[in-house]
Amino acid sequence: MRRSIATVCVSGTLDDKLTAAAAAGFDGIELFENDLVVSAWSPAEVRTRCADLGLGIDLYQPFRDFETVDDALLKKNLDRAERKFDVMAELGADTVLVCSSVHPSAVDDDDLAAAQLARLADRAAQRGMRIAYEALAWGRHVSTWDHSWRIVRRADHPALGLCLDSFHVLSREVSPDGIADITRGKIFFLQLADAPRLRMDVLQWSRHHRLFPGQGTFDLPGFVSRALAAGYGGPLSLEVFNDVFRQSDPARTAVDAMRSLTALEDRLGTRRLPAAPTLTGHAFTEFAVDGRSGPELRTALRGLGFTHTGQHRTKPVELWEQNSCRIVLNSAITGPHTPGTASISAFAITSDDPQRSLERAAALSAPAHPNVREPGEAELAAITAPDGTSIFVTHPTANWRADFLSTTTPASSLSTTPTDSLSTTPASSSPRLASTPAGAGAGLLVTDHLGLTQPFDHFDEAGLFYHSVLGLDDVAAEEYAAPFGLMRSRAVAGPNRTVCVALTVALLRRGEWAPAVADPQHVAFATTDIVATAAALTVPVLPVPANYYADLAARFDLDGDFVATLSRHGILYDRDPSGGELLHLYTPVLGGRVFFEIVERRGGYQRFGEPNAPVRMAAQRHRRLTTTPPA
Amino acid sequence: MRRSIATVCVSGTLDDKLTAAAAAGFDGIELFENDLVVSAWSPAEVRTRCADLGLGIDLYQPFRDFETVDDALLKKNLDRAERKFDVMAELGADTVLVCSSVHPSAVDDDDLAAAQLARLADRAAQRGMRIAYEALAWGRHVSTWDHSWRIVRRADHPALGLCLDSFHVLSREVSPDGIADITRGKIFFLQLADAPRLRMDVLQWSRHHRLFPGQGTFDLPGFVSRALAAGYGGPLSLEVFNDVFRQSDPARTAVDAMRSLTALEDRLGTRRLPAAPTLTGHAFTEFAVDGRSGPELRTALRGLGFTHTGQHRTKPVELWEQNSCRIVLNSAITGPHTPGTASISAFAITSDDPQRSLERAAALSAPAHPNVREPGEAELAAITAPDGTSIFVTHPTANWRADFLSTTTPASSLSTTPTDSLSTTPASSSPRLASTPAGAGAGLLVTDHLGLTQPFDHFDEAGLFYHSVLGLDDVAAEEYAAPFGLMRSRAVAGPNRTVCVALTVALLRRGEWAPAVADPQHVAFATTDIVATAAALTVPVLPVPANYYADLAARFDLDGDFVATLSRHGILYDRDPSGGELLHLYTPVLGGRVFFEIVERRGGYQRFGEPNAPVRMAAQRHRRLTTTPPA
């Protein structure tokens, strides 16, 4: 199907917007009148520019407050419309959006609305144009799709049809089911927007909080499929008013928009993408380190029970392992970098069909780029996530570990077939420490999840990216108050949580007063006995205040000895409504930005201990205050 | 009265919050439980720290979901309360806030609520403590202040009283009038928050959009005066949940908070400040320039009809004049500065009692600092506005112009008594150009307003600053969509608009993609004949697109010749509902940041042509694209 985007969806002047839409691969645009009004280009120049970029002008919008007026005002409104038709003729656009009136003097009279819209359609038809009538959710008298359809049906004019906007339809209580029964050819235009469910004024909700399909909670596939059932064959066009998209890089927003439509079409079956393969686990997480942060991380990894098992054949890259937990330290940092810092530069996941994973990513505007490698080394192609992290996709049996030379005395695990040791669930036959070199483990078995702070402008883009490109699903979403401002979090995971990424962002973009760790990242490892693990650690654990434990005991009515044990080891605690429990602890911040977490999940606890995040943040701030020498 | 602030009002850890509250001069705090829970200090250490800072702990909060439960849960809740009392004893706090229950199992039974709260009050009384019961606006059964009062009255326990929160009271429809009739001594605590009127879920409204008194639209003086009438003598305590304040510099937020309470007390009459004197006009606006931006501004000023009339005796500072419009170019820039840029560093206003203006500012935590000057020069003390701009306050007859040596051939205007030429309304006896040197004027008569972009974190602070410190009132407030994101604007002015400042800010803090001019500032001058003025200009005017005029004609049904005249001179147009008209034009951006505007107001138009701001922004972006050489 033809794919279009309204110019209101993205930031910038008309030039910025058209360039972005074309680069992202759109076929057409809806031209929002104000974008034309402020443009230095004449309508004819816009037409030429669009043609040069391969963009059609599929809709001109909006024309407001036309119908159910007295004769004098009707004449004025028809004159006003003629001027718009003049502009449309210059633009080469043939369809105009007419919104149901919000004018205080509009009257509730379907016959009058139908008659006046028919007169407007007559005028349009004379110029080879047509009218797409839309019920605004806050229209004065016409606010539901079925009401607009009754009026259009009554007018019975070939140049008058419906514009159906998923937001206006799905934000109201009237069922969209009947859309499938609309007379063939009478849906002139389909506008698509998703949104989160919010309890607020519908106009404010619409103007500030719309999202691209798949980023909210509306049933877009259900909406579009009903229009398709009614024979709709026009463009799928995005009309999304969103405060963040309005001011972020239009080139990126347009790519995000295109991805949302492609993924929607995949779900609808009107476009076939390579299916998302099953993801089977985290293979490794790579940290970029330098001469100062490298030693800090090495000490921490050793204290967490990791062993430095391998050294890359050709690069300054180290492999550290413990059971199925693997960390790669990469000292070959490229790009801008603050000395002494560390960051998660990449992570690798295993897919049962890596090639198809990469093909799907490419079809969703996330092309993979090959890893730079020497002859004989394993190929690891990487997709770039919205936060800039590289995601390597590899097969569980791929022998990327052969690129590393053993650094341990018994070269044991590296010389065996990698199948077992790369399996991301602990081998059932081997007790906790069996697959790692003797004496090195602290019971960390597998990567539980990654925690990645997202760039403010790209949080919703990130959610859609992980859903559509990797086929992950939401497993948690929270907003909470933290010491330095409100936070949003959203976690995505594959089936059985074999791959899991927790995304966080500040609810408002941070300003100059930002004493928290900037854009923290972390890796959480799972243990089945966090108390034994904690006892085995030789790395300092983030201190947890005594007040926390006093409050915990009161909140959850916990046994005193149990709380004492938690307190002794700096273990935090959470319980979900069905009794699942999380016990977890943190290291202090390393390399200015990263840290590790150890989690024990009991009784099917699925979340991430969000109520404890403020405790962690305050403790990390306290550590910074007490350990950073004064400048 | 005692002044307190809840720790939730400001950002940071407890240490940050207490330090900020004490520095701003508060007498006490409300300790929000979570701030204690995440703190590394024990309750006893918090008590010591507060005592050291001179802060009392006036309230411990909140205790939730206590009342109307079954016996088993009541016992648990009483145990839970005892643990809180333990913490309060350590803290030295004697009053705890109990919120009306939001628990799904709570029942609607006032007798039960009264009986159970009386039992809680018994326990509190045994420890010398007391219970302040508050109706949350979203409480399950108790959601209005009068309902909470019925329950407290029924319980009739000396250790049980009311906590009245202005947000919970004023966000509901129940009148606050009856508060004045509450039994003397039964209001235990008063929490103050203002808010804008929003149509949204009351819980979200409360948790994200509260403001300090005077920053929103609630009648705080009316609320507090009723409590005072009921004999309330406890603290005036701020409890403000605000997304921006939660993440901005706590030291500044606390000063803003204190200013709001001081101004409220001034209105209540419980604290007497020096009254705000009448402001009579803009004396001058000072631009900081350097060797590159200076020549650019000089050329523009000359082209706008200004004359370089004076040179400062001791500093590299020039005075430029045209009728009552005055610009000072200051090349003695201090502080960080990007070469080639210009900015508005200060503006001077005339007050009929400058000394009292400064005393009032000092009483509102905005102390004035004297201007650095040589012997014999005029003293100009400056107050610092929230955006860092200095505001000089001077008397209309003060002879600050004597610090400048004449640079014009006929040293005319500078040698006369300054009274006339400093008057900010055009002298009635003199036609437009009479008071400026011959041949130099373009009909600019007086400064109409300043336009200052505010730092994101301090927009609400700025509004309160101009209201309380200078006694200005809101004359306009808007939110609108602009090419690079949503904008908020708010204009403040004195009587007859003799002094007027328009404040703007992005609705969301700008990110990396920000092609608009960063933090633009401008001065608008008034003319009574903008077409004649435009014809006299020898400076390029910001080009306005033809599309704008085509749309304008259709929107306002304007005469073709009139629109052609506007178009010829790049004049923008707006009309208000009562027929008042604004005609205005802009210069391009100068020195990377500043520009000038010329306005003609007809028929009492009071606003600022906000609908045209997007046109200006797009044109400024276009000019940057076409005039900035590629990097």
PDB file of C-alpha atoms in Angstrom, chain A residues 141-349:
ATOM      1  CA  HIS A 141     -22.057  18.132  17.176  1.00  0.00           C
ATOM      2  CA  VAL A 142     -20.294  15.512  15.049  1.00  0.00           C
ATOM      3  CA  SER A 143     -17.665  13.702  17.095  1.00  0.00           C
ATOM      4  CA  THR A 144     -17.894  10.025  16.150  1.00  0.00           C
ATOM      5  CA  TRP A 145     -17.063   8.233  12.892  1.00  0.00           C
ATOM      6  CA  ASP A 146     -20.542   6.734  12.565  1.00  0.00           C
ATOM      7  CA  HIS A 147     -22.127  10.172  12.825  1.00  0.00           C
ATOM      8  CA  SER A 148     -19.863  11.529  10.055  1.00  0.00           C
ATOM      9  CA  TRP A 149     -20.774   8.488   7.949  1.00  0.00           C
ATOM     10  CA  ARG A 150     -24.507   9.126   8.395  1.00  0.00           C
ATOM     11  CA  ILE A 151     -23.984  12.664   7.089  1.00  0.00           C
ATOM     12  CA  VAL A 152     -21.826  11.605   4.145  1.00  0.00           C
ATOM     13  CA  ARG A 153     -24.329   8.895   3.228  1.00  0.00           C
ATOM     14  CA  ARG A 154     -27.173  11.393   3.393  1.00  0.00           C
ATOM     15  CA  ALA A 155     -25.278  13.888   1.182  1.00  0.00           C
ATOM     16  CA  ASP A 156     -24.692  11.091  -1.342  1.00  0.00           C
ATOM     17  CA  HIS A 157     -22.220  13.071  -3.459  1.00  0.00           C
ATOM     18  CA  PRO A 158     -19.454  11.356  -5.435  1.00  0.00           C
ATOM     19  CA  ALA A 159     -16.919  14.028  -4.418  1.00  0.00           C
ATOM     20  CA  LEU A 160     -17.736  13.669  -0.719  1.00  0.00           C
ATOM     21  CA  GLY A 161     -16.307  10.810   1.347  1.00  0.00           C
ATOM     22  CA  LEU A 162     -14.887  10.076   4.755  1.00  0.00           C
ATOM     23  CA  CYS A 163     -11.536  10.652   6.343  1.00  0.00           C
ATOM     24  CA  LEU A 164     -11.126   8.192   9.201  1.00  0.00           C
ATOM     25  CA  ASP A 165      -8.470   9.026  11.787  1.00  0.00           C
ATOM     26  CA  SER A 166      -7.650   6.166  14.127  1.00  0.00           C
ATOM     27  CA  PHE A 167      -7.182   8.533  17.054  1.00  0.00           C
ATOM     28  CA  HIS A 168     -10.576  10.171  16.656  1.00  0.00           C
ATOM     29  CA  VAL A 169     -12.192   6.767  16.196  1.00  0.00           C
ATOM     30  CA  LEU A 170     -10.419   4.775  18.910  1.00  0.00           C
ATOM     31  CA  SER A 171     -10.360   7.504  21.568  1.00  0.00           C
ATOM     32  CA  ARG A 172     -14.186   7.412  21.641  1.00  0.00           C
ATOM     33  CA  GLU A 173     -16.471   4.687  22.866  1.00  0.00           C
ATOM     34  CA  VAL A 174     -18.258   3.988  19.572  1.00  0.00           C
ATOM     35  CA  SER A 175     -17.082   0.619  18.256  1.00  0.00           C
ATOM     36  CA  PRO A 176     -15.048   0.690  15.042  1.00  0.00           C
ATOM     37  CA  ASP A 177     -16.602  -2.614  13.905  1.00  0.00           C
ATOM     38  CA  GLY A 178     -19.099  -0.977  11.548  1.00  0.00           C
ATOM     39  CA  ILE A 179     -16.285   0.602   9.513  1.00  0.00           C
ATOM     40  CA  ALA A 180     -16.069  -2.676   7.605  1.00  0.00           C
ATOM     41  CA  ASP A 181     -19.621  -2.048   6.329  1.00  0.00           C
ATOM     42  CA  ILE A 182     -18.983   1.419   4.893  1.00  0.00           C
ATOM     43  CA  THR A 183     -19.927   1.591   1.210  1.00  0.00           C
ATOM     44  CA  ARG A 184     -17.000   0.676  -0.998  1.00  0.00           C
ATOM     45  CA  GLY A 185     -15.149   3.767  -2.216  1.00  0.00           C
ATOM     46  CA  LYS A 186     -16.567   6.114   0.421  1.00  0.00           C
ATOM     47  CA  ILE A 187     -13.509   6.048   2.683  1.00  0.00           C
ATOM     48  CA  PHE A 188     -11.394   8.642   0.923  1.00  0.00           C
ATOM     49  CA  PHE A 189      -8.530   8.758   3.379  1.00  0.00           C
ATOM     50  CA  LEU A 190      -7.142   6.882   6.377  1.00  0.00           C
ATOM     51  CA  GLN A 191      -5.073   8.680   9.011  1.00  0.00           C
ATOM     52  CA  LEU A 192      -3.177   6.572  11.511  1.00  0.00           C
ATOM     53  CA  ALA A 193      -2.043   7.418  15.004  1.00  0.00           C
ATOM     54  CA  ASP A 194      -1.538   5.331  18.104  1.00  0.00           C
ATOM     55  CA  ALA A 195      -1.675   6.679  21.669  1.00  0.00           C
ATOM     56  CA  PRO A 196      -1.259   5.621  25.277  1.00  0.00           C
ATOM     57  CA  ARG A 197      -4.489   5.403  27.307  1.00  0.00           C
ATOM     58  CA  LEU A 198      -4.632   8.630  29.300  1.00  0.00           C
ATOM     59  CA  ARG A 199      -7.358  10.092  31.450  1.00  0.00           C
ATOM     60  CA  MET A 200      -7.365  13.653  30.198  1.00  0.00           C
ATOM     61  CA  ASP A 201      -9.128  16.121  27.956  1.00  0.00           C
ATOM     62  CA  VAL A 202      -9.336  14.423  24.541  1.00  0.00           C
ATOM     63  CA  LEU A 203      -8.134  17.503  22.635  1.00  0.00           C
ATOM     64  CA  GLN A 204      -4.983  17.786  24.765  1.00  0.00           C
ATOM     65  CA  TRP A 205      -4.474  14.033  24.514  1.00  0.00           C
ATOM     66  CA  SER A 206      -4.718  14.247  20.739  1.00  0.00           C
ATOM     67  CA  ARG A 207      -2.496  17.299  20.318  1.00  0.00           C
ATOM     68  CA  HIS A 208       0.355  16.218  22.582  1.00  0.00           C
ATOM     69  CA  HIS A 209       0.437  12.477  23.139  1.00  0.00           C
ATOM     70  CA  ARG A 210      -0.161  10.690  19.843  1.00  0.00           C
ATOM     71  CA  LEU A 211       2.364   8.039  18.850  1.00  0.00           C
ATOM     72  CA  PHE A 212       3.239   6.073  15.754  1.00  0.00           C
ATOM     73  CA  PRO A 213       1.403   2.746  15.319  1.00  0.00           C
ATOM     74  CA  GLY A 214       2.776   0.123  17.675  1.00  0.00           C
ATOM     75  CA  GLN A 215       4.075   2.660  20.211  1.00  0.00           C
ATOM     76  CA  GLY A 216       0.807   3.014  22.122  1.00  0.00           C
ATOM     77  CA  THR A 217      -2.062   0.786  23.149  1.00  0.00           C
ATOM     78  CA  PHE A 218      -4.617   1.361  20.361  1.00  0.00           C
ATOM     79  CA  ASP A 219      -5.584  -1.564  18.123  1.00  0.00           C
ATOM     80  CA  LEU A 220      -4.294  -0.213  14.816  1.00  0.00           C
ATOM     81  CA  PRO A 221      -4.326  -3.544  12.952  1.00  0.00           C
ATOM     82  CA  GLY A 222      -7.987  -3.971  13.907  1.00  0.00           C
ATOM     83  CA  PHE A 223      -8.786  -0.446  12.740  1.00  0.00           C
ATOM     84  CA  VAL A 224      -7.011  -0.718   9.391  1.00  0.00           C
ATOM     85  CA  SER A 225      -8.277  -4.201   8.651  1.00  0.00           C
ATOM     86  CA  ARG A 226     -11.869  -2.940   8.927  1.00  0.00           C
ATOM     87  CA  ALA A 227     -11.119  -0.174   6.433  1.00  0.00           C
ATOM     88  CA  LEU A 228      -9.508  -2.714   4.118  1.00  0.00           C
ATOM     89  CA  ALA A 229     -12.603  -4.888   4.454  1.00  0.00           C
ATOM     90  CA  ALA A 230     -14.594  -1.877   3.233  1.00  0.00           C
ATOM     91  CA  GLY A 231     -12.398  -1.803   0.131  1.00  0.00           C
ATOM     92  CA  TYR A 232     -10.090   1.040   1.136  1.00  0.00           C
ATOM     93  CA  GLY A 233      -7.127   1.209  -1.224  1.00  0.00           C
ATOM     94  CA  GLY A 234      -5.709   4.670  -0.546  1.00  0.00           C
ATOM     95  CA  PRO A 235      -2.603   5.574   1.410  1.00  0.00           C
ATOM     96  CA  LEU A 236      -1.865   4.535   4.964  1.00  0.00           C
ATOM     97  CA  SER A 237      -1.021   7.956   6.270  1.00  0.00           C
ATOM     98  CA  LEU A 238       0.442   8.896   9.630  1.00  0.00           C
ATOM     99  CA  GLU A 239      -0.880  11.919  11.470  1.00  0.00           C
ATOM    100  CA  VAL A 240       0.862  12.106  14.820  1.00  0.00           C
ATOM    101  CA  PHE A 241       0.985  15.167  17.070  1.00  0.00           C
ATOM    102  CA  ASN A 242       3.654  14.464  19.642  1.00  0.00           C
ATOM    103  CA  ASP A 243       5.548  16.979  21.757  1.00  0.00           C
ATOM    104  CA  VAL A 244       8.833  15.102  21.478  1.00  0.00           C
ATOM    105  CA  PHE A 245       8.655  14.298  17.763  1.00  0.00           C
ATOM    106  CA  ARG A 246       7.855  17.966  17.112  1.00  0.00           C
ATOM    107  CA  GLN A 247      11.304  18.950  18.247  1.00  0.00           C
ATOM    108  CA  SER A 248      13.575  16.013  17.524  1.00  0.00           C
ATOM    109  CA  ASP A 249      15.664  15.292  14.453  1.00  0.00           C
ATOM    110  CA  PRO A 250      13.136  14.950  11.571  1.00  0.00           C
ATOM    111  CA  ALA A 251      15.339  12.504   9.670  1.00  0.00           C
ATOM    112  CA  ARG A 252      15.262  10.052  12.569  1.00  0.00           C
ATOM    113  CA  THR A 253      11.586  10.614  13.333  1.00  0.00           C
ATOM    114  CA  ALA A 254      10.695   9.867   9.719  1.00  0.00           C
ATOM    115  CA  VAL A 255      12.617   6.577   9.823  1.00  0.00           C
ATOM    116  CA  ASP A 256      10.831   5.677  13.060  1.00  0.00           C
ATOM    117  CA  ALA A 257       7.528   6.558  11.375  1.00  0.00           C
ATOM    118  CA  MET A 258       8.290   4.398   8.348  1.00  0.00           C
ATOM    119  CA  ARG A 259       9.263   1.494  10.606  1.00  0.00           C
ATOM    120  CA  SER A 260       5.908   1.781  12.367  1.00  0.00           C
ATOM    121  CA  LEU A 261       4.021   1.509   9.061  1.00  0.00           C
ATOM    122  CA  THR A 262       6.126  -1.380   7.789  1.00  0.00           C
ATOM    123  CA  ALA A 263       5.586  -3.290  11.031  1.00  0.00           C
ATOM    124  CA  LEU A 264       1.860  -2.525  10.858  1.00  0.00           C
ATOM    125  CA  GLU A 265       1.640  -3.814   7.304  1.00  0.00           C
ATOM    126  CA  ASP A 266       3.525  -6.922   8.387  1.00  0.00           C
ATOM    127  CA  ARG A 267       0.861  -7.542  11.008  1.00  0.00           C
ATOM    128  CA  LEU A 268      -1.908  -6.795   8.513  1.00  0.00           C
ATOM    129  CA  GLY A 269      -0.426  -9.149   5.957  1.00  0.00           C
ATOM    130  CA  THR A 270      -0.318  -6.476   3.237  1.00  0.00           C
ATOM    131  CA  ARG A 271       3.484  -6.606   3.291  1.00  0.00           C
ATOM    132  CA  ARG A 272       5.529  -9.670   4.170  1.00  0.00           C
ATOM    133  CA  LEU A 273       8.692  -9.326   6.202  1.00  0.00           C
ATOM    134  CA  PRO A 274      11.047 -12.110   7.182  1.00  0.00           C
ATOM    135  CA  ALA A 275       9.521 -13.380  10.434  1.00  0.00           C
ATOM    136  CA  ALA A 276      11.381 -12.536  13.635  1.00  0.00           C
ATOM    137  CA  PRO A 277      13.399 -15.614  14.619  1.00  0.00           C
ATOM    138  CA  THR A 278      13.379 -16.872  18.193  1.00  0.00           C
ATOM    139  CA  LEU A 279      16.052 -15.248  20.302  1.00  0.00           C
ATOM    140  CA  THR A 280      17.692 -17.727  22.629  1.00  0.00           C
ATOM    141  CA  GLY A 281      19.937 -15.695  24.871  1.00  0.00           C
ATOM    142  CA  HIS A 282      22.525 -13.048  25.604  1.00  0.00           C
ATOM    143  CA  ALA A 283      25.895 -14.187  24.194  1.00  0.00           C
ATOM    144  CA  PHE A 284      28.009 -11.369  25.631  1.00  0.00           C
ATOM    145  CA  THR A 285      27.987  -7.705  26.580  1.00  0.00           C
ATOM    146  CA  GLU A 286      30.830  -5.514  25.359  1.00  0.00           C
ATOM    147  CA  PHE A 287      32.185  -2.575  27.339  1.00  0.00           C
ATOM    148  CA  ALA A 288      34.320   0.124  25.787  1.00  0.00           C
ATOM    149  CA  VAL A 289      37.079   0.871  28.288  1.00  0.00           C
ATOM    150  CA  ASP A 290      40.295   2.843  28.347  1.00  0.00           C
ATOM    151  CA  GLY A 291      43.514   2.799  30.328  1.00  0.00           C
ATOM    152  CA  ARG A 292      41.788   4.111  33.442  1.00  0.00           C
ATOM    153  CA  SER A 293      38.346   2.501  33.319  1.00  0.00           C
ATOM    154  CA  GLY A 294      39.730  -0.868  32.109  1.00  0.00           C
ATOM    155  CA  PRO A 295      41.550  -1.695  35.356  1.00  0.00           C
ATOM    156  CA  GLU A 296      38.512  -0.560  37.374  1.00  0.00           C
ATOM    157  CA  LEU A 297      36.243  -2.957  35.470  1.00  0.00           C
ATOM    158  CA  ARG A 298      38.751  -5.809  35.606  1.00  0.00           C
ATOM    159  CA  THR A 299      38.941  -5.537  39.396  1.00  0.00           C
ATOM    160  CA  ALA A 300      35.159  -5.474  39.639  1.00  0.00           C
ATOM    161  CA  LEU A 301      34.720  -8.473  37.331  1.00  0.00           C
ATOM    162  CA  ARG A 302      37.270 -10.462  39.290  1.00  0.00           C
ATOM    163  CA  GLY A 303      35.465  -9.525  42.514  1.00  0.00           C
ATOM    164  CA  LEU A 304      32.180 -10.701  40.968  1.00  0.00           C
ATOM    165  CA  GLY A 305      33.716 -14.117  40.281  1.00  0.00           C
ATOM    166  CA  PHE A 306      34.545 -13.673  36.603  1.00  0.00           C
ATOM    167  CA  THR A 307      37.686 -15.109  35.015  1.00  0.00           C
ATOM    168  CA  HIS A 308      39.616 -13.512  32.201  1.00  0.00           C
ATOM    169  CA  THR A 309      39.380 -16.517  29.881  1.00  0.00           C
ATOM    170  CA  GLY A 310      40.394 -15.176  26.489  1.00  0.00           C
ATOM    171  CA  GLN A 311      42.357 -12.550  24.634  1.00  0.00           C
ATOM    172  CA  HIS A 312      41.317 -11.592  21.092  1.00  0.00           C
ATOM    173  CA  ARG A 313      43.749 -12.747  18.386  1.00  0.00           C
ATOM    174  CA  THR A 314      44.110  -9.344  16.729  1.00  0.00           C
ATOM    175  CA  LYS A 315      42.475  -6.682  18.887  1.00  0.00           C
ATOM    176  CA  PRO A 316      42.933  -5.290  22.419  1.00  0.00           C
ATOM    177  CA  VAL A 317      39.796  -7.140  23.479  1.00  0.00           C
ATOM    178  CA  GLU A 318      39.392  -9.417  26.493  1.00  0.00           C
ATOM    179  CA  LEU A 319      36.790 -12.089  27.225  1.00  0.00           C
ATOM    180  CA  TRP A 320      35.673 -12.586  30.830  1.00  0.00           C
ATOM    181  CA  GLU A 321      33.389 -15.490  31.752  1.00  0.00           C
ATOM    182  CA  GLN A 322      31.415 -17.049  34.548  1.00  0.00           C
ATOM    183  CA  ASN A 323      29.038 -19.870  33.624  1.00  0.00           C
ATOM    184  CA  SER A 324      26.931 -18.372  30.795  1.00  0.00           C
ATOM    185  CA  CYS A 325      27.697 -14.780  31.769  1.00  0.00           C
ATOM    186  CA  ARG A 326      30.175 -13.212  29.371  1.00  0.00           C
ATOM    187  CA  ILE A 327      31.710  -9.754  29.313  1.00  0.00           C
ATOM    188  CA  VAL A 328      33.990  -8.411  26.610  1.00  0.00           C
ATOM    189  CA  LEU A 329      36.280  -5.485  27.460  1.00  0.00           C
ATOM    190  CA  ASN A 330      37.225  -3.572  24.333  1.00  0.00           C
ATOM    191  CA  SER A 331      40.114  -1.105  24.626  1.00  0.00           C
ATOM    192  CA  ALA A 332      40.027  -0.188  20.925  1.00  0.00           C
ATOM    193  CA  ILE A 333      37.748   2.775  21.546  1.00  0.00           C
ATOM    194  CA  THR A 334      36.822   4.895  18.587  1.00  0.00           C
ATOM    195  CA  GLY A 335      34.870   8.109  18.582  1.00  0.00           C
ATOM    196  CA  PRO A 336      34.571  10.871  21.183  1.00  0.00           C
ATOM    197  CA  HIS A 337      35.297   9.693  24.685  1.00  0.00           C
ATOM    198  CA  THR A 338      35.843  11.238  28.104  1.00  0.00           C
ATOM    199  CA  PRO A 339      39.024   9.764  29.605  1.00  0.00           C
ATOM    200  CA  GLY A 340      38.389   7.318  32.437  1.00  0.00           C
ATOM    201  CA  THR A 341      34.857   6.435  31.380  1.00  0.00           C
ATOM    202  CA  ALA A 342      33.373   3.111  30.381  1.00  0.00           C
ATOM    203  CA  SER A 343      30.200   2.359  28.469  1.00  0.00           C
ATOM    204  CA  ILE A 344      28.263  -0.547  27.026  1.00  0.00           C
ATOM    205  CA  SER A 345      29.206  -0.288  23.365  1.00  0.00           C
ATOM    206  CA  ALA A 346      27.552  -3.490  22.141  1.00  0.00           C
ATOM    207  CA  PHE A 347      25.732  -6.609  23.137  1.00  0.00           C
ATOM    208  CA  ALA A 348      25.380  -9.913  21.368  1.00  0.00           C
ATOM    209  CA  ILE A 349      22.275 -12.045  21.278  1.00  0.00           C
TER     210      ILE A 349
END
